Amino acid sequence: HWLNPECQGYLMFLHDSQVLSRDNMEFIIDKVLALKDINFNLNKLKWVVLMILLNQPDKEAEFAWMDDIAMGGVLPVYH
């Protein structure tokens, strides 16, 4: 199973925007593929990227930028 073209394009956008390094991008791809989620989509990818950036030291600016892009400043509501 591989990432759909939308997810691939988004990862390249983040890399080209210098939000993700090559190593981070490869790490994210490894984690996504390990999920083996046949319904994996762009929204799920954004969450994976956010969680990985959140847990890395010295990535506060990248996390804030990604949080704004991914969530549009709106926090999800869970039931």
mmCIF file of C-alpha atoms in Angstrom:
data_model
loop_
_atom_site.group_PDB
_atom_site.id
_atom_site.type_symbol
_atom_site.label_atom_id
_atom_site.label_comp_id
_atom_site.label_asym_id
_atom_site.label_seq_id
_atom_site.Cartn_x
_atom_site.Cartn_y
_atom_site.Cartn_z
ATOM 1 C CA HIS A 1 0.000 0.000 0.000
ATOM 2 C CA TRP A 2 1.289 3.448 -0.868
ATOM 3 C CA LEU A 3 0.244 7.022 -0.265
ATOM 4 C CA ASN A 4 -2.268 8.430 -2.693
ATOM 5 C CA PRO A 5 -1.145 11.234 -5.041
ATOM 6 C CA GLU A 6 -2.812 13.908 -2.890
ATOM 7 C CA CYS A 7 -0.802 12.839 0.175
ATOM 8 C CA GLN A 8 2.394 12.559 -1.853
ATOM 9 C CA GLY A 9 1.905 16.058 -3.227
ATOM 10 C CA TYR A 10 1.231 17.440 0.238
ATOM 11 C CA LEU A 11 4.425 15.910 1.624
ATOM 12 C CA MET A 12 6.391 17.408 -1.259
ATOM 13 C CA PHE A 13 4.763 20.790 -0.586
ATOM 14 C CA LEU A 14 5.816 20.595 3.078
ATOM 15 C CA HIS A 15 9.328 19.587 2.081
ATOM 16 C CA ASP A 16 9.606 22.353 -0.535
ATOM 17 C CA SER A 17 8.295 24.843 2.056
ATOM 18 C CA GLN A 18 11.050 23.671 4.424
ATOM 19 C CA VAL A 19 8.548 22.518 7.016
ATOM 20 C CA LEU A 20 9.845 18.959 6.674
ATOM 21 C CA SER A 21 13.413 17.859 6.175
ATOM 22 C CA ARG A 22 14.150 14.871 3.953
ATOM 23 C CA ASP A 23 14.685 12.760 7.101
ATOM 24 C CA ASN A 24 11.381 13.895 8.622
ATOM 25 C CA MET A 25 9.562 13.178 5.389
ATOM 26 C CA GLU A 26 10.979 9.646 5.236
ATOM 27 C CA PHE A 27 10.142 9.092 8.915
ATOM 28 C CA ILE A 28 6.545 10.203 8.301
ATOM 29 C CA ILE A 29 6.210 7.928 5.276
ATOM 30 C CA ASP A 30 7.512 4.979 7.322
ATOM 31 C CA LYS A 31 4.994 5.674 10.103
ATOM 32 C CA VAL A 32 2.107 6.111 7.675
ATOM 33 C CA LEU A 33 2.892 2.878 5.850
ATOM 34 C CA ALA A 34 3.173 1.038 9.175
ATOM 35 C CA LEU A 35 -0.443 2.003 9.897
ATOM 36 C CA LYS A 36 -1.605 -0.161 6.960
ATOM 37 C CA ASP A 37 -4.731 1.986 6.713
ATOM 38 C CA ILE A 38 -6.387 1.429 3.338
ATOM 39 C CA ASN A 39 -8.526 4.516 3.951
ATOM 40 C CA PHE A 40 -5.579 6.795 4.706
ATOM 41 C CA ASN A 41 -6.203 10.281 3.366
ATOM 42 C CA LEU A 42 -4.885 13.829 3.501
ATOM 43 C CA ASN A 43 -6.635 14.681 6.769
ATOM 44 C CA LYS A 44 -5.024 11.704 8.496
ATOM 45 C CA LEU A 45 -1.653 12.635 7.028
ATOM 46 C CA LYS A 46 -1.941 16.134 8.463
ATOM 47 C CA TRP A 47 -2.512 14.648 11.918
ATOM 48 C CA VAL A 48 0.506 12.347 11.589
ATOM 49 C CA VAL A 49 2.690 15.280 10.532
ATOM 50 C CA LEU A 50 1.411 17.392 13.425
ATOM 51 C CA MET A 51 2.078 14.656 15.976
ATOM 52 C CA ILE A 52 5.590 14.045 14.695
ATOM 53 C CA LEU A 53 6.480 17.744 14.641
ATOM 54 C CA LEU A 54 4.974 18.211 18.097
ATOM 55 C CA ASN A 55 7.280 15.557 19.512
ATOM 56 C CA GLN A 56 10.502 16.894 18.020
ATOM 57 C CA PRO A 57 12.686 19.417 19.811
ATOM 58 C CA ASP A 58 13.324 22.743 18.085
ATOM 59 C CA LYS A 59 10.378 22.323 15.703
ATOM 60 C CA GLU A 60 7.991 24.757 17.385
ATOM 61 C CA ALA A 61 7.848 27.121 14.394
ATOM 62 C CA GLU A 62 7.218 24.262 11.968
ATOM 63 C CA PHE A 63 4.537 22.840 14.258
ATOM 64 C CA ALA A 64 2.804 26.224 14.563
ATOM 65 C CA TRP A 65 2.879 26.721 10.794
ATOM 66 C CA MET A 66 1.615 23.203 10.156
ATOM 67 C CA ASP A 67 -1.071 23.530 12.831
ATOM 68 C CA ASP A 68 -2.369 26.680 11.163
ATOM 69 C CA ILE A 69 -2.290 25.119 7.687
ATOM 70 C CA ALA A 70 -3.726 21.757 8.722
ATOM 71 C CA MET A 71 -6.390 22.930 11.105
ATOM 72 C CA GLY A 72 -7.052 26.435 9.845
ATOM 73 C CA GLY A 73 -6.961 27.651 13.424
ATOM 74 C CA VAL A 74 -10.001 25.516 14.276
ATOM 75 C CA LEU A 75 -9.714 22.749 16.814
ATOM 76 C CA PRO A 76 -11.691 19.581 16.131
ATOM 77 C CA VAL A 77 -14.491 18.497 18.460
ATOM 78 C CA TYR A 78 -14.418 14.919 19.702
ATOM 79 C CA HIS A 79 -17.426 13.085 21.099
#
